[in-house]
PDB file of N, CA and C in Angstrom:
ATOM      1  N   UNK A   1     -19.141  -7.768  -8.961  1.00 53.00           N
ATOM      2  CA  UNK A   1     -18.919  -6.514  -8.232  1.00 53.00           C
ATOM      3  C   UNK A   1     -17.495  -6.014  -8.471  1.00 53.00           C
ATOM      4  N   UNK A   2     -16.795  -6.795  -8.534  1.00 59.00           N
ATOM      5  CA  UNK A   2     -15.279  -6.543  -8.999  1.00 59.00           C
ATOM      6  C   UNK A   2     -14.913  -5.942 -10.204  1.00 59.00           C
ATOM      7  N   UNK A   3     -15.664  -6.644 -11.042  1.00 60.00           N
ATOM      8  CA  UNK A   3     -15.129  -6.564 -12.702  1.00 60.00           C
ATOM      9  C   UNK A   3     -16.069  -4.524 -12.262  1.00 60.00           C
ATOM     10  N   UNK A   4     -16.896  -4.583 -11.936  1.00 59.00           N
ATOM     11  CA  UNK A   4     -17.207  -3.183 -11.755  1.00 59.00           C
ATOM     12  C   UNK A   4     -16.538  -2.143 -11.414  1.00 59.00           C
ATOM     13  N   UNK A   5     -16.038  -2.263 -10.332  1.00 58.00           N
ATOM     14  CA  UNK A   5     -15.117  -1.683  -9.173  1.00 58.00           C
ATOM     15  C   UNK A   5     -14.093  -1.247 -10.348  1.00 58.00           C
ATOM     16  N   UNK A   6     -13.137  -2.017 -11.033  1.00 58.00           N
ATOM     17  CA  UNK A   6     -12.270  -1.913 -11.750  1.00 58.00           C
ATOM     18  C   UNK A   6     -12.873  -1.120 -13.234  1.00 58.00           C
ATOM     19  N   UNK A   7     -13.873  -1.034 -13.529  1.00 59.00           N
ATOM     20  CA  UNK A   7     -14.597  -0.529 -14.435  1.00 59.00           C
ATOM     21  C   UNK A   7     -14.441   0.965 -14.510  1.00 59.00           C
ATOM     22  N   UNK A   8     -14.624   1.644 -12.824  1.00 56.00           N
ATOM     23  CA  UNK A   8     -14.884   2.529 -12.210  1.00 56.00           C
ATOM     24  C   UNK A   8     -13.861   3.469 -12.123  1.00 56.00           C
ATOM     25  N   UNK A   9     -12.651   1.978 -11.790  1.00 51.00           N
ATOM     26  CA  UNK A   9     -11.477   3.226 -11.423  1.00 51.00           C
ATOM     27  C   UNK A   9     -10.846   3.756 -12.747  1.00 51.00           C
ATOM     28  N   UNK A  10     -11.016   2.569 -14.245  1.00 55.00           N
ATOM     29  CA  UNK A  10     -10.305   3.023 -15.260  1.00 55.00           C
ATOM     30  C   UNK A  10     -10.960   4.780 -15.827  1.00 55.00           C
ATOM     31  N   UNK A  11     -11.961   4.719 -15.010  1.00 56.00           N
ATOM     32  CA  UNK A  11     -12.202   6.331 -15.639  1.00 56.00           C
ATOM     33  C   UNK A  11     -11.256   7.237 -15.134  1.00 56.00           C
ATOM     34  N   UNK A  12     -10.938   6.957 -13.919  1.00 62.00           N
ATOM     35  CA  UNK A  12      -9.767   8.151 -13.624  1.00 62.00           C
ATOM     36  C   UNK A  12      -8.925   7.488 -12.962  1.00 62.00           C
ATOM     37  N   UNK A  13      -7.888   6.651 -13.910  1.00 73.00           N
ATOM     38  CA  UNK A  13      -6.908   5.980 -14.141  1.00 73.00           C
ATOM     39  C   UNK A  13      -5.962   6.951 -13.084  1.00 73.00           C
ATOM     40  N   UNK A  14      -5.693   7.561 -14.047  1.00 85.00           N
ATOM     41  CA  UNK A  14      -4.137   8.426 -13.354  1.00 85.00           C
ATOM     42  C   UNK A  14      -4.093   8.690 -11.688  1.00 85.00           C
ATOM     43  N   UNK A  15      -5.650   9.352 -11.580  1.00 84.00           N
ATOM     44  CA  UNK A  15      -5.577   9.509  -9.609  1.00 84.00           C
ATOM     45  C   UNK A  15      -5.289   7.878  -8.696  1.00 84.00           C
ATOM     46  N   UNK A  16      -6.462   7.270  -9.747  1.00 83.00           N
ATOM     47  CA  UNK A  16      -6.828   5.796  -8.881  1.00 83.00           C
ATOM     48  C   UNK A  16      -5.176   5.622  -8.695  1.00 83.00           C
ATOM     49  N   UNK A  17      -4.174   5.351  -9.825  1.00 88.00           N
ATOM     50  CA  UNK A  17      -3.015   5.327  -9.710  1.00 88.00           C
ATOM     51  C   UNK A  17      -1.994   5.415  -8.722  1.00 88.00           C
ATOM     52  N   UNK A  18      -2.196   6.892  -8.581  1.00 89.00           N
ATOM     53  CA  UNK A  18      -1.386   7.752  -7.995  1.00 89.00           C
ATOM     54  C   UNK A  18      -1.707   7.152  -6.374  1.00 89.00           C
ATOM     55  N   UNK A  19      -2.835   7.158  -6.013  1.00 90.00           N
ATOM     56  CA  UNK A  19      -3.679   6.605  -5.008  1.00 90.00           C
ATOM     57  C   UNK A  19      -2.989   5.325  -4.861  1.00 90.00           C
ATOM     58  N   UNK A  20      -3.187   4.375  -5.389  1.00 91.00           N
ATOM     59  CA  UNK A  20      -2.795   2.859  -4.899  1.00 91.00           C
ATOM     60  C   UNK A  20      -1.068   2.913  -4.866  1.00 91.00           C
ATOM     61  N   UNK A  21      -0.338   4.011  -5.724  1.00 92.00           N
ATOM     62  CA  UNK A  21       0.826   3.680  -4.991  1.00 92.00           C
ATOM     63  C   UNK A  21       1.622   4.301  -4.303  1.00 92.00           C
ATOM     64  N   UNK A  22       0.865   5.210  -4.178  1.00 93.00           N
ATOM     65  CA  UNK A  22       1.010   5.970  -2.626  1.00 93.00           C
ATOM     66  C   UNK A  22       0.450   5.114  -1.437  1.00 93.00           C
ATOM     67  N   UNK A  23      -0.774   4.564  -1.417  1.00 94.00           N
ATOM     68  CA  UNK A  23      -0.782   3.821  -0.397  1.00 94.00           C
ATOM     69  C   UNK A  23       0.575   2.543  -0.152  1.00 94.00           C
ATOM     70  N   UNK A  24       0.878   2.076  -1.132  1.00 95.00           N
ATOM     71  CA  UNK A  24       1.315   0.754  -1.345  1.00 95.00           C
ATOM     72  C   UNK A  24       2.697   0.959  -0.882  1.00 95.00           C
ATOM     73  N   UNK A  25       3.236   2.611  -1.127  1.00 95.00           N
ATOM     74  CA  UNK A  25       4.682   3.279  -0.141  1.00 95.00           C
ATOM     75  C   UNK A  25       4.686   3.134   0.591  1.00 95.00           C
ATOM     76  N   UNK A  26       2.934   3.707   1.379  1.00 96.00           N
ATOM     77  CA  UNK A  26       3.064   4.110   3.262  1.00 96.00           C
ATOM     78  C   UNK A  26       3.382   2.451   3.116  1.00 96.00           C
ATOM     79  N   UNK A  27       2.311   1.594   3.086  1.00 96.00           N
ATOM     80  CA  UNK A  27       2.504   0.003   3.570  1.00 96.00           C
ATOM     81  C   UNK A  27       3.552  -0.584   3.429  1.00 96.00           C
ATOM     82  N   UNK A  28       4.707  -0.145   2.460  1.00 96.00           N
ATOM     83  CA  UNK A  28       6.046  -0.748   2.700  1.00 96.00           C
ATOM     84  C   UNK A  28       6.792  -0.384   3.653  1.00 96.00           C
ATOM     85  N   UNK A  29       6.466   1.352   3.751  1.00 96.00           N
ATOM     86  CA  UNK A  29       7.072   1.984   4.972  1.00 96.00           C
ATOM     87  C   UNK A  29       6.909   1.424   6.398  1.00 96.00           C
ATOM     88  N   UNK A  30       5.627   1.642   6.493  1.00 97.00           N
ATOM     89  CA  UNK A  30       5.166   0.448   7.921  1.00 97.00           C
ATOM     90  C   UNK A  30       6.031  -1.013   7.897  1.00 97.00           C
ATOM     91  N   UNK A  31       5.679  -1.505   6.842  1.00 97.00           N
ATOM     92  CA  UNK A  31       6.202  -3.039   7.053  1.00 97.00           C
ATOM     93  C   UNK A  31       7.407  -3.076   7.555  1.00 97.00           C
ATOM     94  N   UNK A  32       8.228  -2.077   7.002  1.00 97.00           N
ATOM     95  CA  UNK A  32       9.742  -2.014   7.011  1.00 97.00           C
ATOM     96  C   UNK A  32      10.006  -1.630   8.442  1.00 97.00           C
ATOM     97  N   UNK A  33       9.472  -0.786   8.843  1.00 97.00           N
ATOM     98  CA  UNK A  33       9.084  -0.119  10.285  1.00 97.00           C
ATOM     99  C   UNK A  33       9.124  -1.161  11.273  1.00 97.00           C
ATOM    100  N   UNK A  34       7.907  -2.076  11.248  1.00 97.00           N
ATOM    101  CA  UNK A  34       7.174  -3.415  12.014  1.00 97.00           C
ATOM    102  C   UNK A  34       8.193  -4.309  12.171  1.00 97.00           C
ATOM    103  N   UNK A  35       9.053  -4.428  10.660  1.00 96.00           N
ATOM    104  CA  UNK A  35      10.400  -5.674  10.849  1.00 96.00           C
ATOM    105  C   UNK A  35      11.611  -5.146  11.534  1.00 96.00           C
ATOM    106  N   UNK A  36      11.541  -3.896  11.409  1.00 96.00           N
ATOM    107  CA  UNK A  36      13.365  -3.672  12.246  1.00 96.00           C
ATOM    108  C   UNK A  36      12.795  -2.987  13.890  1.00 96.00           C
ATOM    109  N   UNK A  37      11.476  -3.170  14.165  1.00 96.00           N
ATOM    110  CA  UNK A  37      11.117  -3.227  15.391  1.00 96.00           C
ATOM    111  C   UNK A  37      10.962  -4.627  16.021  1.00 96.00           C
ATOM    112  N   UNK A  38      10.609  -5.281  15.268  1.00 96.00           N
ATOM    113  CA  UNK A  38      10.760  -6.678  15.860  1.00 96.00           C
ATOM    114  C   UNK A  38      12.028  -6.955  15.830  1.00 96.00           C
ATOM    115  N   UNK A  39      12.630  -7.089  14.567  1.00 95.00           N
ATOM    116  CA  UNK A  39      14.451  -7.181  15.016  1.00 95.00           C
ATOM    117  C   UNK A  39      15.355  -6.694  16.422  1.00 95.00           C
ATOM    118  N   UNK A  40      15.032  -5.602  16.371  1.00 95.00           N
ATOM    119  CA  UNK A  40      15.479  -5.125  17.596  1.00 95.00           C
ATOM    120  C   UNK A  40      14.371  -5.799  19.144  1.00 95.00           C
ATOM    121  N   UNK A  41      14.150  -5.638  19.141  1.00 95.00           N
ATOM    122  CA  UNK A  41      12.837  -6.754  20.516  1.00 95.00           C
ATOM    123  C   UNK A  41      13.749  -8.141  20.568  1.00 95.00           C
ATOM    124  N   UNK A  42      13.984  -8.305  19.657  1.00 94.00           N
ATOM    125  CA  UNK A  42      14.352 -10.048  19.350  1.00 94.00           C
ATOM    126  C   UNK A  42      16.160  -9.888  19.965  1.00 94.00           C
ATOM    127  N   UNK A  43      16.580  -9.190  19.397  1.00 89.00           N
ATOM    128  CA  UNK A  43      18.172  -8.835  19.709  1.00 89.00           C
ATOM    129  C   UNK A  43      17.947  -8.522  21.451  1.00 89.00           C
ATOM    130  N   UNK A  44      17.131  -7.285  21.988  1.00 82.00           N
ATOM    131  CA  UNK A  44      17.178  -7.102  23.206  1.00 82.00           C
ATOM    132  C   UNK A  44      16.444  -8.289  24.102  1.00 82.00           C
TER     133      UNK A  44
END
């Protein structure tokens, strides 16, 4: 099912692309977000 999936996206490479690292921004953004909110919790 995988080797498929990946089959799928090489047809439209460039969006799938654009797509996974745009998501992969927001999720650093959050992460980064999540850690200097806990930092601060931890300090107060």
């Amino acid at each position: 099912m995988r080797k498929k999936k990946k089959k799928i996206v090489l047809s439209s490479t460039s969006e799938a692309e654009k797509l996974f690292l745009e998501a992969n921004i927001v999720m650093m953004k959050y992460r980064a977000i999540n850690n200097l909110i806990e930092e601060m919790l931890k300090l107060v």
